[in-house]
mmCIF file of N, CA and C in Angstrom:
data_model
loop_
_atom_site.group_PDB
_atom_site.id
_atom_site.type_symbol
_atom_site.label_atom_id
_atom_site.label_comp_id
_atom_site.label_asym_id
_atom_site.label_seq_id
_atom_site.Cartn_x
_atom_site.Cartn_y
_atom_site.Cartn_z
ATOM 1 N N UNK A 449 -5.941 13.844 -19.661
ATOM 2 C CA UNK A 449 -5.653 14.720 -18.531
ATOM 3 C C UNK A 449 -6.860 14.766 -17.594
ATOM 4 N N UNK A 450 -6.520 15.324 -16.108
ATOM 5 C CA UNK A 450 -8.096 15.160 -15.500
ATOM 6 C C UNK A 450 -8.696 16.555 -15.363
ATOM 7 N N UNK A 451 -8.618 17.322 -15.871
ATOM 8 C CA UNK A 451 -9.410 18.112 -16.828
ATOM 9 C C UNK A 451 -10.363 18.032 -17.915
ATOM 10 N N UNK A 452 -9.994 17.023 -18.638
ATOM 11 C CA UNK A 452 -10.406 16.015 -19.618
ATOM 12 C C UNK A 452 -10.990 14.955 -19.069
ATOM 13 N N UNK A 453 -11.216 14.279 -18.004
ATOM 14 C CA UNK A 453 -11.868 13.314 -17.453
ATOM 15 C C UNK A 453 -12.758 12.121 -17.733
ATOM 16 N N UNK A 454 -13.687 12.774 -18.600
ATOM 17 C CA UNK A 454 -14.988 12.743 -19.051
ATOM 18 C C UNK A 454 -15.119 12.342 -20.099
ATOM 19 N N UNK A 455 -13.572 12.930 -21.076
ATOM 20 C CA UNK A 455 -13.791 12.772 -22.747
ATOM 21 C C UNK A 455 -13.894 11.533 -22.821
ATOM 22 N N UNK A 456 -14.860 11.183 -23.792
ATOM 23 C CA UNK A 456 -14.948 9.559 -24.441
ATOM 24 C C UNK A 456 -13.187 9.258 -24.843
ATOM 25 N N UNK A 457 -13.099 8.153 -24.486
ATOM 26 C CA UNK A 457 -11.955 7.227 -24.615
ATOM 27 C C UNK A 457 -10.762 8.047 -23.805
ATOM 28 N N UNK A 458 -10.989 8.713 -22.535
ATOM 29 C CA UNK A 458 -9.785 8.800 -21.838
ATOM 30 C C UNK A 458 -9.009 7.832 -21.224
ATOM 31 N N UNK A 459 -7.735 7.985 -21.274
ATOM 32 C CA UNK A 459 -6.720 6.710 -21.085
ATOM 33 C C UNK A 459 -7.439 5.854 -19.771
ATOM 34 N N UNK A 460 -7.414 6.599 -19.084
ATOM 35 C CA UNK A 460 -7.512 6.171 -17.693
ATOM 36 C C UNK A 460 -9.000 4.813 -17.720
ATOM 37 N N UNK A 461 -10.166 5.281 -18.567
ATOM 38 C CA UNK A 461 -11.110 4.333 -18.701
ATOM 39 C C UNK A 461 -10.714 2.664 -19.452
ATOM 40 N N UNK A 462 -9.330 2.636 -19.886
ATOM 41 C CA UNK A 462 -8.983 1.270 -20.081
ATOM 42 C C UNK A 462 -7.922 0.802 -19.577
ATOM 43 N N UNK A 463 -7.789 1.297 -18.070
ATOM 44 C CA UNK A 463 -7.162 0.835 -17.114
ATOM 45 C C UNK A 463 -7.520 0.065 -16.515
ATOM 46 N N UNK A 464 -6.728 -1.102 -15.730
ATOM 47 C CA UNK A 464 -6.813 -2.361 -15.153
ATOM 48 C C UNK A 464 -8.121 -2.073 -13.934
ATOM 49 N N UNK A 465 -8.039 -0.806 -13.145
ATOM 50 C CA UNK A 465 -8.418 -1.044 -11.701
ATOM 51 C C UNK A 465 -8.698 1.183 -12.713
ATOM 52 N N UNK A 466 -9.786 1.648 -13.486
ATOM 53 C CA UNK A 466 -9.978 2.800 -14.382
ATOM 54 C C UNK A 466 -10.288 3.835 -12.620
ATOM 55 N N UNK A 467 -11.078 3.601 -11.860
ATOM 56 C CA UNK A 467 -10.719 4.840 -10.890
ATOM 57 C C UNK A 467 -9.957 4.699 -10.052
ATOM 58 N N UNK A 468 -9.332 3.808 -10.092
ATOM 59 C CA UNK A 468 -7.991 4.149 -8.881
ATOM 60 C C UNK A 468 -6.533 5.029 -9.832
ATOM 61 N N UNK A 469 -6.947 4.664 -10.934
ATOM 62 C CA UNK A 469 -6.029 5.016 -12.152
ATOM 63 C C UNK A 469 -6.475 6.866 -11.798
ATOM 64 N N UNK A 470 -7.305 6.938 -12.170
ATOM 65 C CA UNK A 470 -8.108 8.237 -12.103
ATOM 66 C C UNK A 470 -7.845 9.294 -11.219
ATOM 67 N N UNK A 471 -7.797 8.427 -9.862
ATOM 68 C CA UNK A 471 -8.257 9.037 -8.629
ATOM 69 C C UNK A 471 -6.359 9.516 -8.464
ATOM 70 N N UNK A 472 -5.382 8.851 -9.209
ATOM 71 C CA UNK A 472 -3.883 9.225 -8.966
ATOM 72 C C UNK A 472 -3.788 9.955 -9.649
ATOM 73 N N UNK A 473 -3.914 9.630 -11.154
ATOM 74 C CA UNK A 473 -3.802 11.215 -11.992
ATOM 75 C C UNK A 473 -4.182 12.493 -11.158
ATOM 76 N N UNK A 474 -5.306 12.403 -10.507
ATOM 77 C CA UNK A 474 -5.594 13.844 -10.191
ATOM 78 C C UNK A 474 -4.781 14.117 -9.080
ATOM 79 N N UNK A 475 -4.490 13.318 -7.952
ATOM 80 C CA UNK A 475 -3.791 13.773 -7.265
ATOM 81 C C UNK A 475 -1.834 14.338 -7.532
ATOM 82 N N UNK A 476 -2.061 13.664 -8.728
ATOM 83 C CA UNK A 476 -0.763 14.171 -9.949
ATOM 84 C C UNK A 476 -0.758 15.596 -9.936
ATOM 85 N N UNK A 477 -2.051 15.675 -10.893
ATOM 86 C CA UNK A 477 -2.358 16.759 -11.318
ATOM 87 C C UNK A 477 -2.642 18.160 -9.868
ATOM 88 N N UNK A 478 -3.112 17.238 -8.837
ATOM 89 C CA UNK A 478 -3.094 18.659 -8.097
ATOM 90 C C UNK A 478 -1.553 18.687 -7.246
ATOM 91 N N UNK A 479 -0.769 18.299 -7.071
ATOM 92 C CA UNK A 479 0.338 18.522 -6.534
ATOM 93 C C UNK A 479 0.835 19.578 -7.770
ATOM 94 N N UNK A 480 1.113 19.349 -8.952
ATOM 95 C CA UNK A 480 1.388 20.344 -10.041
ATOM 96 C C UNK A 480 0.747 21.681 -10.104
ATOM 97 N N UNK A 481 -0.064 21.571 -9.109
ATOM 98 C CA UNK A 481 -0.811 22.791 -9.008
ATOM 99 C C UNK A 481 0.028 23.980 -7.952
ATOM 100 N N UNK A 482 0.586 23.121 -7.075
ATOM 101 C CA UNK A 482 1.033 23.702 -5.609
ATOM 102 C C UNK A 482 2.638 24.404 -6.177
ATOM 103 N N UNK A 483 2.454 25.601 -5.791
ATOM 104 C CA UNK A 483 4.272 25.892 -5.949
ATOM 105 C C UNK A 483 4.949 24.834 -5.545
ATOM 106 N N UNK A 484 5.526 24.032 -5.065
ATOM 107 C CA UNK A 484 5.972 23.227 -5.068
ATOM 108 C C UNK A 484 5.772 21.682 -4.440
ATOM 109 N N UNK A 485 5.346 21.003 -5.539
ATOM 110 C CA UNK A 485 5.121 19.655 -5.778
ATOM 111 C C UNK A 485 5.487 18.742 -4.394
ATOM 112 N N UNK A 486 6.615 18.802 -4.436
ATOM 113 C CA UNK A 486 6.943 17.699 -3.159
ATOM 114 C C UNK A 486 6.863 18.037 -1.781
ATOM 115 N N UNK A 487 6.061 19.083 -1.638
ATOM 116 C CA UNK A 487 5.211 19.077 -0.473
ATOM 117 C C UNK A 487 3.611 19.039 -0.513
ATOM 118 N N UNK A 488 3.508 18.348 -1.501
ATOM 119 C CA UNK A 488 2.038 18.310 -1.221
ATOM 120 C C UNK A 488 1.688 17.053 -0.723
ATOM 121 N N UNK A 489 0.471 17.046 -0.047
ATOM 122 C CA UNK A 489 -0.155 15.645 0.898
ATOM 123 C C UNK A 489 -0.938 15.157 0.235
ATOM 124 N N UNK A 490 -0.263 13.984 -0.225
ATOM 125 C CA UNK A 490 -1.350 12.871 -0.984
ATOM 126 C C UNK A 490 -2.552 12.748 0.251
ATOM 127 N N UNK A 491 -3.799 12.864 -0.815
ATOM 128 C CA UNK A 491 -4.900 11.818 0.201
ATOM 129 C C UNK A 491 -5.310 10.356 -0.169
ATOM 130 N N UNK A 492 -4.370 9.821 -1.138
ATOM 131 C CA UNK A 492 -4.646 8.335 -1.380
ATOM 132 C C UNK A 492 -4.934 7.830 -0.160
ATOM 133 N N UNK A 493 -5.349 6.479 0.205
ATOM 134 C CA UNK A 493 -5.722 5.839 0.930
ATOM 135 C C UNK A 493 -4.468 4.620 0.913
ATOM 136 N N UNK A 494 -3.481 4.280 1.731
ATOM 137 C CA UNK A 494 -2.217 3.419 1.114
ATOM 138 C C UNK A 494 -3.156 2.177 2.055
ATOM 139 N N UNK A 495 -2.874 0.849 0.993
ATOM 140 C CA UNK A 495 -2.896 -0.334 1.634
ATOM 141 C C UNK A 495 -1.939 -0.661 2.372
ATOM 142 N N UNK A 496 -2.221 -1.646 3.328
ATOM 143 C CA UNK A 496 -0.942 -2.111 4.354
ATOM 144 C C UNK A 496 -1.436 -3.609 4.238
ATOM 145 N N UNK A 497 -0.160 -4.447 4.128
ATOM 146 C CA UNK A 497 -0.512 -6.281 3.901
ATOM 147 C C UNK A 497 0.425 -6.345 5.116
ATOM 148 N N UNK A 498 -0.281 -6.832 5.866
ATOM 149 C CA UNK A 498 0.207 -7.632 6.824
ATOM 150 C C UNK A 498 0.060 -8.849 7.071
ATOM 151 N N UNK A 499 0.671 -9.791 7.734
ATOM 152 C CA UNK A 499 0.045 -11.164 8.583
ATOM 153 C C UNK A 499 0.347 -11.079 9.737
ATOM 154 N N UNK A 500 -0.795 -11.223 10.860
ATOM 155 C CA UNK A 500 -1.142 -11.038 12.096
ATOM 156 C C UNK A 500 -0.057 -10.073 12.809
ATOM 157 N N UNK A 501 -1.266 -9.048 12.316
ATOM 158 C CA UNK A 501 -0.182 -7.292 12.385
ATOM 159 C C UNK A 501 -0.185 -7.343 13.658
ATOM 160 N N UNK A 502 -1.116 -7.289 14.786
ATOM 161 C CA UNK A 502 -1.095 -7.159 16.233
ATOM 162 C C UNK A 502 -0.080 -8.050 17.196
ATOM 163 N N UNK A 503 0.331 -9.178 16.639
ATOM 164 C CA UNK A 503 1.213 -9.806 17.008
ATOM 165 C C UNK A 503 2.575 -9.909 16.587
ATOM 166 N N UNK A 504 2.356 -9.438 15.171
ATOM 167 C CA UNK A 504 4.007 -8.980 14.762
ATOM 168 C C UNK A 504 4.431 -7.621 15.241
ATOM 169 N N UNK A 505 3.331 -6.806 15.971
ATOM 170 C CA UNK A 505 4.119 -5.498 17.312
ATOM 171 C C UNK A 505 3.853 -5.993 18.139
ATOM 172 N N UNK A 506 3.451 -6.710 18.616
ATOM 173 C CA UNK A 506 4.199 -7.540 20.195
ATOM 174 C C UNK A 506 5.205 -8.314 20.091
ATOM 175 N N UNK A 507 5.698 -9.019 19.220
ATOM 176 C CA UNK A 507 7.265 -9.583 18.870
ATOM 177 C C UNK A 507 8.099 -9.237 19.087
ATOM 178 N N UNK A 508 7.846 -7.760 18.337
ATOM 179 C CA UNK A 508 8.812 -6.829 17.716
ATOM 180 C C UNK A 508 8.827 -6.159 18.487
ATOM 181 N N UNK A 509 8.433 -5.456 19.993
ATOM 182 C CA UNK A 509 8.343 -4.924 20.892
ATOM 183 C C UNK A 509 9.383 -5.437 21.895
ATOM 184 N N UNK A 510 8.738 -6.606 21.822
ATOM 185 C CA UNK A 510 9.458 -7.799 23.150
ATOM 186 C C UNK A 510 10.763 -8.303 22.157
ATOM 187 N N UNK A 511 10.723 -8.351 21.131
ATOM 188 C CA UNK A 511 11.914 -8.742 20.405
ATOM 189 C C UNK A 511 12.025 -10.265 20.693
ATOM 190 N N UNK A 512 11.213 -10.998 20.396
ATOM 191 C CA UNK A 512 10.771 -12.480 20.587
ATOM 192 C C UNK A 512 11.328 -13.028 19.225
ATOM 193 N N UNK A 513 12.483 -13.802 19.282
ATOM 194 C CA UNK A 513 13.134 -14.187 18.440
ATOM 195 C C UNK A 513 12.240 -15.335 17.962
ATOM 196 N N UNK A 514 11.798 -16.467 18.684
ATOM 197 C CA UNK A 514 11.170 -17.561 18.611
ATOM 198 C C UNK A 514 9.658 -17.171 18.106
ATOM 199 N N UNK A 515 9.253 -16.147 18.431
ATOM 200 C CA UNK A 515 7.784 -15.977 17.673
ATOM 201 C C UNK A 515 7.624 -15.049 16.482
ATOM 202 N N UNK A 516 9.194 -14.003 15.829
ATOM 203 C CA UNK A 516 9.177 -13.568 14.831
ATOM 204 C C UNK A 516 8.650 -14.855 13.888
ATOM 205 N N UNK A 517 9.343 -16.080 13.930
ATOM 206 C CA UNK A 517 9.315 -17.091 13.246
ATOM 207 C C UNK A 517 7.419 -17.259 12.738
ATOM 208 N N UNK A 518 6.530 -17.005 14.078
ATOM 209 C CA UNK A 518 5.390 -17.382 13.203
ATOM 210 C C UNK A 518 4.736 -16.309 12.877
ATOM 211 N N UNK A 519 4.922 -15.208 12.855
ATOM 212 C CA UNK A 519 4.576 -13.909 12.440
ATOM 213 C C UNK A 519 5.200 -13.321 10.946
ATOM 214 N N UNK A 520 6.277 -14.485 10.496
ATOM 215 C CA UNK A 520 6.677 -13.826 9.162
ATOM 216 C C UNK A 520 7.533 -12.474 9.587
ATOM 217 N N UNK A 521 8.035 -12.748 10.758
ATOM 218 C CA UNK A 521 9.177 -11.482 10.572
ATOM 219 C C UNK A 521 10.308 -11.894 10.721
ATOM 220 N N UNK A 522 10.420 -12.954 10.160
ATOM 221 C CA UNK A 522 12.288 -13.362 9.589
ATOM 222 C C UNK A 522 12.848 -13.798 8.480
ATOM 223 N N UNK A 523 13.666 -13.576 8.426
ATOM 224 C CA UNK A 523 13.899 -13.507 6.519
ATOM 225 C C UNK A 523 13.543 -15.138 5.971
ATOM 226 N N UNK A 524 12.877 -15.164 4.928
ATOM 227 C CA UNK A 524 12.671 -16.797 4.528
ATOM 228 C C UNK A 524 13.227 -16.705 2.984
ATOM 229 N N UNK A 525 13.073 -17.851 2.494
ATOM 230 C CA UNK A 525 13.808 -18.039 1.139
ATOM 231 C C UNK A 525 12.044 -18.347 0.495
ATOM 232 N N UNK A 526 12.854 -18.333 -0.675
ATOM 233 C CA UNK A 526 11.157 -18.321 -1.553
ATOM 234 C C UNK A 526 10.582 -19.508 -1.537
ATOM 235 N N UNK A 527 11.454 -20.911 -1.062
ATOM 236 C CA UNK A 527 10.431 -22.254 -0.979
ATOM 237 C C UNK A 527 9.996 -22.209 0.603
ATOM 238 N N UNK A 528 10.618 -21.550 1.303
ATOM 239 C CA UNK A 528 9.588 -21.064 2.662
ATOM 240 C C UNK A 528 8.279 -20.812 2.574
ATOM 241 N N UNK A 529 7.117 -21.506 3.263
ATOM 242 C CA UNK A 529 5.131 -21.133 3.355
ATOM 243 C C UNK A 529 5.235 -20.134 3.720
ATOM 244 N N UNK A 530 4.629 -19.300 3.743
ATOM 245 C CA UNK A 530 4.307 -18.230 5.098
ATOM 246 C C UNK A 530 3.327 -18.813 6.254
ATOM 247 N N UNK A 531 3.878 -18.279 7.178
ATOM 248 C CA UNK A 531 3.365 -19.150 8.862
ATOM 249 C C UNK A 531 2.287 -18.049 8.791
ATOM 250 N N UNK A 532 1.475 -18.686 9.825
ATOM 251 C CA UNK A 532 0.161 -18.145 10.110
ATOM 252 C C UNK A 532 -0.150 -18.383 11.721
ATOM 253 N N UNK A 533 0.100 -17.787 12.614
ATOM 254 C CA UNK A 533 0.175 -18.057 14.321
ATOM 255 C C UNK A 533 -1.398 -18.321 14.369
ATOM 256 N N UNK A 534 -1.976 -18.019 13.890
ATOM 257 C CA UNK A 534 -3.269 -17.961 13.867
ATOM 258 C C UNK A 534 -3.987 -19.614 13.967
ATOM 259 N N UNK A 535 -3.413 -19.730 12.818
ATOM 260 C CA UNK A 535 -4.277 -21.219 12.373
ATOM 261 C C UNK A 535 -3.563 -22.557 12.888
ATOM 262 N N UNK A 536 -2.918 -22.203 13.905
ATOM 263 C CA UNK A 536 -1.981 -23.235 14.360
ATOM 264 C C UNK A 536 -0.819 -24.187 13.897
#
C-alpha cells in the first residue's frame, strides 16, 4: 500500500518501470481518499505518440486526403510501413 511505501519488499519495488508503478498507486490511493473517486484529477503526466503531430493538424484541418496518407492518418493494414513526411 502507499502508506507502506518504504517497507522492504513492497510490490511496487519489483515492478517493470518500480516509480511509475508507485507514482499510480498513490494517485489510486488518493482518489479513494475524495468522497467520490471519479471526480478526482489525476496529475499523471499522459504520453502522447504521435508521427509528425504538427502536420497531422494541418491535414486534418484542411482535410487533405492525399497528405493524411503521409502523416499516418489513414487506416493501413499491418504489412503497411508507417510513412514519415519528414524523411522523404
Amino acid at each position: 500500500s502507499v502508506s507502506k511505501a518504504l517497507a522492504p519488499g513492497a510490490f511496487w519495488q519489483s515492478a517493470e518501470k518500480p516509480f511509475q508503478c508507485l507514482a499510480v498507486c498513490r494517485e489510486i490511493w488518493l482518489a479513494h481518499q475524495t468522497p467520490d473517486p471519479s471526480t478526482y484529477v489525476c496529475s499523471l503526466p499522459i504520453h502522447s505518440d504521435g508521427s509528425c503531430n504538427g502536420l497531422q493538424h494541418f491535414v486534418a484541418i484542411s482535410r487533405d486526403h492525399f497528405g493524411a496518407k503521409f502523416v499516418n492518418m489513414q487506416q493501413s493494414t499491418s504489412d503497411m510501413v508507417p510513412e514519415d513526411a519528414y524523411s522523404g
